[in-house]
Amino acid sequence: MSYDIETRCLHLEDCQGSCDRSGAVSFPIYQTATFAHPGLGQSTGYDYSRLQNPTREQVEKVVAGLEGGVDAVAFSSGMAAIAAVAELFRPGDQVLVDEDLYGGSVRLFLNISKKNGIEITDVDLSRENVEEYITERTKAIFLETPTNPMMNVVDIAKLSEAAKKHGLLLIVDNTFLSPYFQNPLKLGADIVVHSGTKYLGGHNDTLAGFVVSGTKEIAERVRFLIKTTGAMLAPFDSWLILRGIKTLALRMEKAQENALRLAHWLKSRTEVTRVIYPGLIEHPGYEIMKKQASGFGAMLTFEVNTKEQVEKILGNVKLIAFAESLGGVETLITYPITQTHADVPAELREKNGINDRVLRLSVGIENIEDLTRDLEQAFGVL
Ligand SMILES: *Cc1c(COP(=O)(O)O)cnc(C)c1O
């Protein structure tokens, strides 16, 4: 039987055998470090929780299923997942990375990967021709779409053609849309990474990360890495992510609906000079989004006329929290220049348009009128 994604958020397709857990509807938390062996040369299938734990295995199966991957590995955070992917490369390798990425990924690439002898080259993948940057040493392309925080849209299928032609790995951080709205593996990517802290968990309460592999060969390399470096997701946190995913479909739909309404509301304000949401028809990536994703997500970025206006908004929002992170049920407002993107070199920030008047909203599932009323009073406070 093949289920639709809303059902797959709750039920595994092959759960017959593995469902024998005293009938528990909620998957049990196997809070154990090690597993007893029935005898010499025998195993229950589990030996030690760094290698595998039933609760972690369950969340990995769910995420692999949602992304259409061969395998998913659950890490203790999104950065742990991306750091493991960075370990796939050797000194002398070159990796092309999109210019507009999550600040933590930029920090990892510029400090750790570079120190390890990997050449990191920034490319504006939404506008430039990637083929001009490919050399004999190029091994991979790493991107997010839509990008954080400027919402540039990258054509995954088009890049995958270039990657296949030159034998490169195409790695997509799919955190912003979640597997509910976008499945990069189905568009030709080789690896998908997630900060499970965001939409998958969905409640601003747990850190997690995932690496989803498109082939068995990549999956084996990632399994070797987690077994060796050990940044796996704990059983209880695996359970929290499993529980979060159960409502992924509902949360994504409601948050997206709110985001579109907020984008229009912001556009009507005289203090707002720019609204960047890929679900607006005038967004340059709108058509590509429609082609490669089933929704536009709930992240939006806007620019106000003065820095004083930024201070007014951040100091006066009441319902909306001024906090880093995204993808949870609560609406959060972020100031990228001092928060998520503080470690991105100033020239790169400027080039991408991340100035001191840019704010980012992760729209949650509150009542839309309450959200606009909160922004209205924050905009208007004298
Ligand atoms: C948050 C985030 C990360 C890092 O994930 P953590 O779980 O915070 O380590 C990576 N990529 C994107 C797009 C993110 O938003």
Tab-separated table of C-alpha atoms and ligand atoms in Angstrom:
chain	number	residue	atom	x	y	z
A	1	MET	CA	0.000	0.000	0.000
A	2	SER	CA	1.267	3.454	-0.788
A	3	TYR	CA	0.165	6.333	1.437
A	4	ASP	CA	-0.042	10.050	0.776
A	5	ILE	CA	2.438	12.335	2.599
A	6	GLU	CA	-0.107	13.434	5.239
A	7	THR	CA	-0.491	9.791	6.256
A	8	ARG	CA	3.207	9.052	5.949
A	9	CYS	CA	3.877	11.686	8.624
A	10	LEU	CA	2.136	9.280	11.046
A	11	HIS	CA	2.460	5.767	9.664
A	12	LEU	CA	5.300	3.808	8.113
A	13	GLU	CA	4.292	1.853	5.021
A	14	ASP	CA	6.032	-1.313	6.187
A	15	CYS	CA	5.087	-1.158	9.853
A	16	GLN	CA	3.569	-4.662	10.038
A	17	GLY	CA	6.537	-6.498	11.572
A	18	SER	CA	7.972	-3.574	13.507
A	19	CYS	CA	4.580	-2.668	14.994
A	20	ASP	CA	4.763	-5.436	17.587
A	21	ARG	CA	5.441	-3.171	20.583
A	22	SER	CA	2.680	-4.314	22.960
A	23	GLY	CA	0.324	-2.394	20.678
A	24	ALA	CA	1.721	0.997	21.673
A	25	VAL	CA	0.341	3.595	19.264
A	26	SER	CA	3.069	6.073	20.156
A	27	PHE	CA	6.494	4.621	19.353
A	28	PRO	CA	8.331	3.710	22.610
A	29	ILE	CA	11.434	5.574	23.774
A	30	TYR	CA	14.208	2.983	24.033
A	31	GLN	CA	16.219	4.782	26.678
A	32	THR	CA	19.172	2.431	26.656
A	33	ALA	CA	22.845	2.782	25.787
A	34	THR	CA	23.451	-0.886	25.052
A	35	PHE	CA	21.629	-4.104	24.111
A	36	ALA	CA	22.114	-7.640	25.425
A	37	HIS	CA	23.022	-10.371	22.948
A	38	PRO	CA	21.127	-13.692	22.995
A	39	GLY	CA	24.396	-15.587	22.473
A	40	LEU	CA	27.774	-15.580	20.805
A	41	GLY	CA	27.584	-14.214	17.288
A	42	GLN	CA	23.930	-13.268	17.814
A	43	SER	CA	22.254	-9.857	17.939
A	44	THR	CA	18.709	-8.521	18.345
A	45	GLY	CA	19.633	-6.164	15.513
A	46	TYR	CA	20.812	-3.578	18.023
A	47	ASP	CA	24.166	-3.588	19.796
A	48	TYR	CA	24.983	-0.113	21.065
A	49	SER	CA	22.966	3.096	20.719
A	50	ARG	CA	25.683	5.053	18.895
A	51	LEU	CA	25.291	2.555	16.058
A	52	GLN	CA	21.539	2.316	16.203
A	53	ASN	CA	18.629	2.616	18.620
A	54	PRO	CA	15.041	1.603	17.771
A	55	THR	CA	13.553	5.064	18.467
A	56	ARG	CA	16.188	6.773	16.356
A	57	GLU	CA	15.727	4.177	13.645
A	58	GLN	CA	11.995	4.919	13.582
A	59	VAL	CA	12.465	8.677	13.076
A	60	GLU	CA	15.117	7.961	10.445
A	61	LYS	CA	12.712	5.704	8.536
A	62	VAL	CA	9.983	8.342	8.679
A	63	VAL	CA	12.278	11.107	7.379
A	64	ALA	CA	13.801	8.872	4.672
A	65	GLY	CA	10.263	8.010	3.564
A	66	LEU	CA	9.113	11.634	3.482
A	67	GLU	CA	12.118	12.696	1.367
A	68	GLY	CA	12.084	9.621	-0.854
A	69	GLY	CA	15.629	8.688	0.225
A	70	VAL	CA	17.325	5.318	0.557
A	71	ASP	CA	18.331	6.128	4.125
A	72	ALA	CA	18.260	8.981	6.644
A	73	VAL	CA	20.579	9.424	9.602
A	74	ALA	CA	19.463	11.461	12.629
A	75	PHE	CA	22.045	13.794	14.158
A	76	SER	CA	22.026	15.826	17.359
A	77	SER	CA	21.607	19.094	15.425
A	78	GLY	CA	21.431	20.441	11.906
A	79	MET	CA	25.038	21.599	12.168
A	80	ALA	CA	26.164	18.118	13.250
A	81	ALA	CA	24.464	16.771	10.108
A	82	ILE	CA	26.113	19.351	7.834
A	83	ALA	CA	29.495	18.819	9.533
A	84	ALA	CA	29.191	15.086	8.745
A	85	VAL	CA	28.457	15.888	5.086
A	86	ALA	CA	31.541	18.134	5.030
A	87	GLU	CA	33.568	15.060	6.100
A	88	LEU	CA	32.811	13.432	2.746
A	89	PHE	CA	35.527	15.649	1.209
A	90	ARG	CA	39.319	15.452	1.229
A	91	PRO	CA	42.082	18.075	1.196
A	92	GLY	CA	42.330	19.535	-2.294
A	93	ASP	CA	38.644	19.022	-3.107
A	94	GLN	CA	36.599	22.028	-4.109
A	95	VAL	CA	32.995	22.574	-3.048
A	96	LEU	CA	30.799	25.216	-4.657
A	97	VAL	CA	28.442	26.750	-2.117
A	98	ASP	CA	25.619	29.173	-2.658
A	99	GLU	CA	26.391	32.730	-1.537
A	100	ASP	CA	23.299	33.021	0.609
A	101	LEU	CA	23.362	30.255	3.219
A	102	TYR	CA	22.490	29.774	6.879
A	103	GLY	CA	25.200	31.618	8.854
A	104	GLY	CA	26.245	28.471	10.733
A	105	SER	CA	26.946	26.654	7.467
A	106	VAL	CA	29.070	29.582	6.280
A	107	ARG	CA	30.996	29.479	9.578
A	108	LEU	CA	31.576	25.729	9.204
A	109	PHE	CA	32.758	25.977	5.586
A	110	LEU	CA	34.967	29.044	6.091
A	111	ASN	CA	36.607	27.853	9.293
A	112	ILE	CA	36.542	24.071	9.576
A	113	SER	CA	36.349	22.935	5.930
A	114	LYS	CA	38.950	25.470	4.783
A	115	LYS	CA	41.273	24.472	7.638
A	116	ASN	CA	40.899	20.866	6.426
A	117	GLY	CA	42.183	21.895	2.995
A	118	ILE	CA	38.839	21.998	1.221
A	119	GLU	CA	38.414	24.884	-1.149
A	120	ILE	CA	35.091	26.628	-0.677
A	121	THR	CA	33.912	28.802	-3.562
A	122	ASP	CA	30.890	31.094	-3.225
A	123	VAL	CA	28.571	31.203	-6.215
A	124	ASP	CA	25.253	32.985	-6.615
A	125	LEU	CA	23.496	29.832	-7.767
A	126	SER	CA	20.181	31.588	-8.388
A	127	ARG	CA	21.760	33.906	-10.990
A	128	GLU	CA	25.203	32.727	-12.124
A	129	ASN	CA	26.110	29.833	-14.420
A	130	VAL	CA	27.593	27.208	-12.131
A	131	GLU	CA	29.499	25.511	-14.964
A	132	GLU	CA	31.895	28.466	-15.138
A	133	TYR	CA	33.126	27.584	-11.653
A	134	ILE	CA	33.585	23.850	-12.090
A	135	THR	CA	37.192	22.634	-12.154
A	136	GLU	CA	38.781	19.183	-12.037
A	137	ARG	CA	38.838	19.418	-8.260
A	138	THR	CA	35.163	20.281	-7.866
A	139	LYS	CA	33.339	17.546	-5.969
A	140	ALA	CA	30.033	19.015	-4.881
A	141	ILE	CA	27.500	21.829	-4.937
A	142	PHE	CA	25.826	22.825	-1.668
A	143	LEU	CA	22.729	24.988	-1.550
A	144	GLU	CA	19.520	25.979	0.181
A	145	THR	CA	16.358	26.987	-1.642
A	146	PRO	CA	14.707	29.313	-0.860
A	147	THR	CA	17.849	30.818	0.676
A	148	ASN	CA	18.262	32.149	4.163
A	149	PRO	CA	17.382	34.975	4.616
A	150	MET	CA	17.069	36.529	1.152
A	151	MET	CA	14.671	33.905	-0.285
A	152	ASN	CA	16.547	33.437	-3.558
A	153	VAL	CA	15.213	30.438	-5.420
A	154	VAL	CA	17.568	27.938	-7.037
A	155	ASP	CA	16.408	25.618	-9.829
A	156	ILE	CA	17.312	22.207	-8.369
A	157	ALA	CA	16.616	20.127	-11.501
A	158	LYS	CA	18.730	22.439	-13.649
A	159	LEU	CA	21.652	22.291	-11.206
A	160	SER	CA	21.312	18.549	-10.968
A	161	GLU	CA	21.914	18.304	-14.731
A	162	ALA	CA	25.167	20.235	-14.356
A	163	ALA	CA	26.131	18.140	-11.310
A	164	LYS	CA	25.486	14.864	-13.149
A	165	LYS	CA	27.365	16.021	-16.236
A	166	HIS	CA	30.489	16.729	-14.156
A	167	GLY	CA	30.087	13.911	-11.628
A	168	LEU	CA	29.449	16.202	-8.637
A	169	LEU	CA	27.325	15.597	-5.585
A	170	LEU	CA	24.340	17.915	-5.332
A	171	ILE	CA	23.581	18.619	-1.682
A	172	VAL	CA	20.429	20.525	-0.721
A	173	ASP	CA	19.613	21.898	2.722
A	174	ASN	CA	15.819	21.514	2.618
A	175	THR	CA	15.129	22.994	6.066
A	176	PHE	CA	13.084	25.986	4.859
A	177	LEU	CA	10.381	24.050	3.015
A	178	SER	CA	10.519	20.673	4.797
A	179	PRO	CA	9.767	17.441	2.909
A	180	TYR	CA	6.112	18.406	2.971
A	181	PHE	CA	6.630	21.079	0.315
A	182	GLN	CA	9.814	20.012	-1.488
A	183	ASN	CA	11.702	16.776	-2.199
A	184	PRO	CA	15.108	17.618	-3.718
A	185	LEU	CA	16.094	13.945	-4.222
A	186	LYS	CA	13.185	13.592	-6.614
A	187	LEU	CA	14.551	16.601	-8.543
A	188	GLY	CA	17.973	14.989	-8.940
A	189	ALA	CA	19.828	15.939	-5.730
A	190	ASP	CA	22.091	13.292	-4.149
A	191	ILE	CA	21.916	14.335	-0.498
A	192	VAL	CA	19.336	16.290	1.483
A	193	VAL	CA	20.147	17.805	4.852
A	194	HIS	CA	17.740	19.168	7.425
A	195	SER	CA	17.869	21.093	10.601
A	196	GLY	CA	15.207	18.934	12.276
A	197	THR	CA	15.104	21.646	14.939
A	198	LYS	CA	12.907	23.631	12.566
A	199	TYR	CA	9.775	22.370	10.755
A	200	LEU	CA	10.273	18.647	11.378
A	201	GLY	CA	10.336	19.127	15.157
A	202	GLY	CA	8.107	22.148	14.773
A	203	HIS	CA	7.736	23.223	18.395
A	204	ASN	CA	10.894	25.223	19.166
A	205	ASP	CA	11.811	22.635	21.804
A	206	THR	CA	14.344	20.155	20.341
A	207	LEU	CA	17.556	20.282	18.339
A	208	ALA	CA	18.016	17.672	15.602
A	209	GLY	CA	19.530	17.195	12.166
A	210	PHE	CA	19.163	14.746	9.279
A	211	VAL	CA	21.222	13.584	6.336
A	212	VAL	CA	19.067	11.833	3.747
A	213	SER	CA	20.940	9.888	1.082
A	214	GLY	CA	19.772	9.267	-2.447
A	215	THR	CA	21.999	6.237	-3.025
A	216	LYS	CA	23.158	3.230	-1.034
A	217	GLU	CA	26.780	4.166	-1.530
A	218	ILE	CA	26.336	7.627	0.038
A	219	ALA	CA	24.175	6.131	2.795
A	220	GLU	CA	26.975	3.732	3.752
A	221	ARG	CA	29.490	6.563	3.954
A	222	VAL	CA	27.184	8.630	6.179
A	223	ARG	CA	26.466	5.619	8.440
A	224	PHE	CA	30.216	5.104	8.817
A	225	LEU	CA	30.642	8.777	9.745
A	226	ILE	CA	27.970	8.816	12.462
A	227	LYS	CA	29.211	5.543	13.920
A	228	THR	CA	32.715	6.999	14.034
A	229	THR	CA	32.103	10.601	15.118
A	230	GLY	CA	29.061	9.964	17.318
A	231	ALA	CA	26.841	13.054	17.030
A	232	MET	CA	23.647	10.998	16.889
A	233	LEU	CA	20.178	12.000	18.056
A	234	ALA	CA	19.267	10.763	21.539
A	235	PRO	CA	16.247	8.415	21.978
A	236	PHE	CA	14.060	10.991	23.731
A	237	ASP	CA	14.832	13.685	21.160
A	238	SER	CA	14.151	11.165	18.387
A	239	TRP	CA	10.732	10.630	19.932
A	240	LEU	CA	10.063	14.380	20.135
A	241	ILE	CA	10.852	14.728	16.431
A	242	LEU	CA	8.605	11.730	15.635
A	243	ARG	CA	5.806	13.441	17.525
A	244	GLY	CA	6.472	16.760	15.787
A	245	ILE	CA	6.344	15.192	12.332
A	246	LYS	CA	2.872	13.797	13.015
A	247	THR	CA	1.431	17.313	12.520
A	248	LEU	CA	3.892	18.478	9.842
A	249	ALA	CA	1.226	18.680	7.121
A	250	LEU	CA	-1.238	20.679	9.236
A	251	ARG	CA	1.418	23.037	10.560
A	252	MET	CA	2.968	23.715	7.147
A	253	GLU	CA	-0.418	24.480	5.568
A	254	LYS	CA	-1.519	26.847	8.318
A	255	ALA	CA	1.856	28.620	8.618
A	256	GLN	CA	1.989	29.101	4.847
A	257	GLU	CA	-1.509	30.570	4.782
A	258	ASN	CA	-0.513	33.023	7.532
A	259	ALA	CA	2.749	33.901	5.738
A	260	LEU	CA	0.994	34.860	2.514
A	261	ARG	CA	-1.464	37.048	4.422
A	262	LEU	CA	1.358	38.689	6.380
A	263	ALA	CA	3.325	39.296	3.160
A	264	HIS	CA	0.336	41.218	1.733
A	265	TRP	CA	-0.190	43.080	4.991
A	266	LEU	CA	3.480	44.133	5.087
A	267	LYS	CA	3.296	45.297	1.476
A	268	SER	CA	0.513	47.692	2.441
A	269	ARG	CA	2.638	49.427	5.102
A	270	THR	CA	4.427	52.682	4.246
A	271	GLU	CA	7.309	51.824	6.639
A	272	VAL	CA	8.097	48.671	4.635
A	273	THR	CA	10.327	49.187	1.591
A	274	ARG	CA	10.548	45.571	0.427
A	275	VAL	CA	8.792	42.251	1.083
A	276	ILE	CA	10.531	39.077	-0.045
A	277	TYR	CA	8.269	36.026	-0.051
A	278	PRO	CA	8.491	33.449	-2.853
A	279	GLY	CA	4.705	33.040	-2.800
A	280	LEU	CA	4.259	36.591	-4.142
A	281	ILE	CA	3.782	36.617	-7.910
A	282	GLU	CA	6.403	39.364	-8.359
A	283	HIS	CA	9.116	37.276	-6.631
A	284	PRO	CA	11.757	36.376	-9.275
A	285	GLY	CA	11.726	32.739	-8.145
A	286	TYR	CA	7.931	32.340	-8.153
A	287	GLU	CA	7.729	30.234	-11.339
A	288	ILE	CA	10.599	27.934	-10.317
A	289	MET	CA	8.988	27.453	-6.912
A	290	LYS	CA	5.737	26.459	-8.577
A	291	LYS	CA	7.595	23.945	-10.693
A	292	GLN	CA	9.752	22.315	-8.024
A	293	ALA	CA	7.796	22.662	-4.790
A	294	SER	CA	4.198	22.096	-3.757
A	295	GLY	CA	4.143	25.222	-1.581
A	296	PHE	CA	6.015	28.427	-0.763
A	297	GLY	CA	6.666	27.883	2.927
A	298	ALA	CA	6.251	30.283	5.804
A	299	MET	CA	9.520	32.207	5.892
A	300	LEU	CA	9.502	35.812	4.790
A	301	THR	CA	11.981	38.648	4.846
A	302	PHE	CA	11.197	42.351	4.773
A	303	GLU	CA	13.062	45.611	4.809
A	304	VAL	CA	11.914	48.736	6.643
A	305	ASN	CA	12.826	52.356	5.888
A	306	THR	CA	15.084	53.090	8.877
A	307	LYS	CA	17.176	51.314	11.481
A	308	GLU	CA	15.131	53.155	14.154
A	309	GLN	CA	12.060	51.380	12.791
A	310	VAL	CA	13.860	48.040	13.278
A	311	GLU	CA	14.582	48.920	16.909
A	312	LYS	CA	10.970	49.959	17.408
A	313	ILE	CA	9.640	46.695	16.015
A	314	LEU	CA	12.063	44.425	17.889
A	315	GLY	CA	11.543	46.271	21.152
A	316	ASN	CA	7.761	46.297	20.966
A	317	VAL	CA	6.517	43.011	19.553
A	318	LYS	CA	4.550	41.234	22.276
A	319	LEU	CA	3.035	38.097	20.795
A	320	ILE	CA	5.832	37.569	18.268
A	321	ALA	CA	9.123	36.629	19.951
A	322	PHE	CA	12.374	38.346	18.978
A	323	ALA	CA	14.405	35.154	18.749
A	324	GLU	CA	16.661	33.149	16.486
A	325	SER	CA	15.434	29.930	14.854
A	326	LEU	CA	12.427	29.168	12.700
A	327	GLY	CA	9.921	26.549	11.724
A	328	GLY	CA	8.075	26.286	15.025
A	329	VAL	CA	4.418	26.847	15.811
A	330	GLU	CA	5.255	30.208	17.416
A	331	THR	CA	5.986	33.194	15.152
A	332	LEU	CA	9.545	34.490	15.583
A	333	ILE	CA	11.200	37.639	14.300
A	334	THR	CA	14.954	37.632	13.630
A	335	TYR	CA	17.488	40.354	12.873
A	336	PRO	CA	19.873	38.498	10.542
A	337	ILE	CA	22.711	41.040	10.654
A	338	THR	CA	23.326	40.557	14.389
A	339	GLN	CA	21.844	37.069	14.846
A	340	THR	CA	21.837	34.263	12.259
A	341	HIS	CA	24.281	35.977	9.886
A	342	ALA	CA	26.651	37.762	12.302
A	343	ASP	CA	29.551	35.481	11.270
A	344	VAL	CA	29.039	35.941	7.537
A	345	PRO	CA	31.765	38.266	6.156
A	346	ALA	CA	30.445	41.850	5.824
A	347	GLU	CA	31.139	42.069	2.049
A	348	LEU	CA	29.151	38.916	1.417
A	349	ARG	CA	26.279	40.168	3.588
A	350	GLU	CA	26.241	43.471	1.718
A	351	LYS	CA	26.344	41.790	-1.654
A	352	ASN	CA	23.344	39.675	-0.649
A	353	GLY	CA	21.425	42.696	0.589
A	354	ILE	CA	21.476	41.748	4.286
A	355	ASN	CA	21.585	45.284	5.696
A	356	ASP	CA	20.617	46.786	9.065
A	357	ARG	CA	17.011	47.319	7.916
A	358	VAL	CA	16.304	43.690	7.051
A	359	LEU	CA	14.129	41.543	9.315
A	360	ARG	CA	13.096	37.903	8.924
A	361	LEU	CA	9.849	36.361	10.078
A	362	SER	CA	9.253	32.682	10.703
A	363	VAL	CA	5.491	32.684	10.582
A	364	GLY	CA	3.747	30.349	12.999
A	365	ILE	CA	0.228	29.060	13.325
A	366	GLU	CA	-1.358	31.747	15.519
A	367	ASN	CA	-4.516	33.560	14.491
A	368	ILE	CA	-3.586	35.885	11.621
A	369	GLU	CA	-5.458	38.886	13.033
A	370	ASP	CA	-3.537	38.581	16.288
A	371	LEU	CA	-0.265	38.542	14.338
A	372	THR	CA	-1.068	41.619	12.245
A	373	ARG	CA	-2.378	43.449	15.335
A	374	ASP	CA	0.895	42.718	17.134
A	375	LEU	CA	2.989	44.010	14.232
A	376	GLU	CA	0.704	47.002	13.834
A	377	GLN	CA	1.188	48.082	17.445
A	378	ALA	CA	4.966	47.413	17.223
A	379	PHE	CA	5.233	49.488	14.031
A	380	GLY	CA	3.192	52.284	15.530
A	381	VAL	CA	4.689	52.703	19.018
A	382	LEU	CA	6.198	56.189	19.356
B	1	LIG	C1	18.971	26.205	11.723
B	1	LIG	C2	19.536	25.825	10.422
B	1	LIG	C3	20.651	24.998	10.338
B	1	LIG	C4	21.391	24.506	11.557
B	1	LIG	O1	20.606	23.649	12.315
B	1	LIG	P1	20.735	23.467	13.923
B	1	LIG	O2	19.721	22.452	14.208
B	1	LIG	O3	20.466	24.815	14.523
B	1	LIG	O4	22.130	23.027	14.182
B	1	LIG	C5	21.086	24.640	9.077
B	1	LIG	N1	20.474	25.084	7.960
B	1	LIG	C6	19.407	25.895	8.011
B	1	LIG	C7	18.763	26.343	6.745
B	1	LIG	C8	18.900	26.292	9.231
B	1	LIG	O5	17.848	27.103	9.269
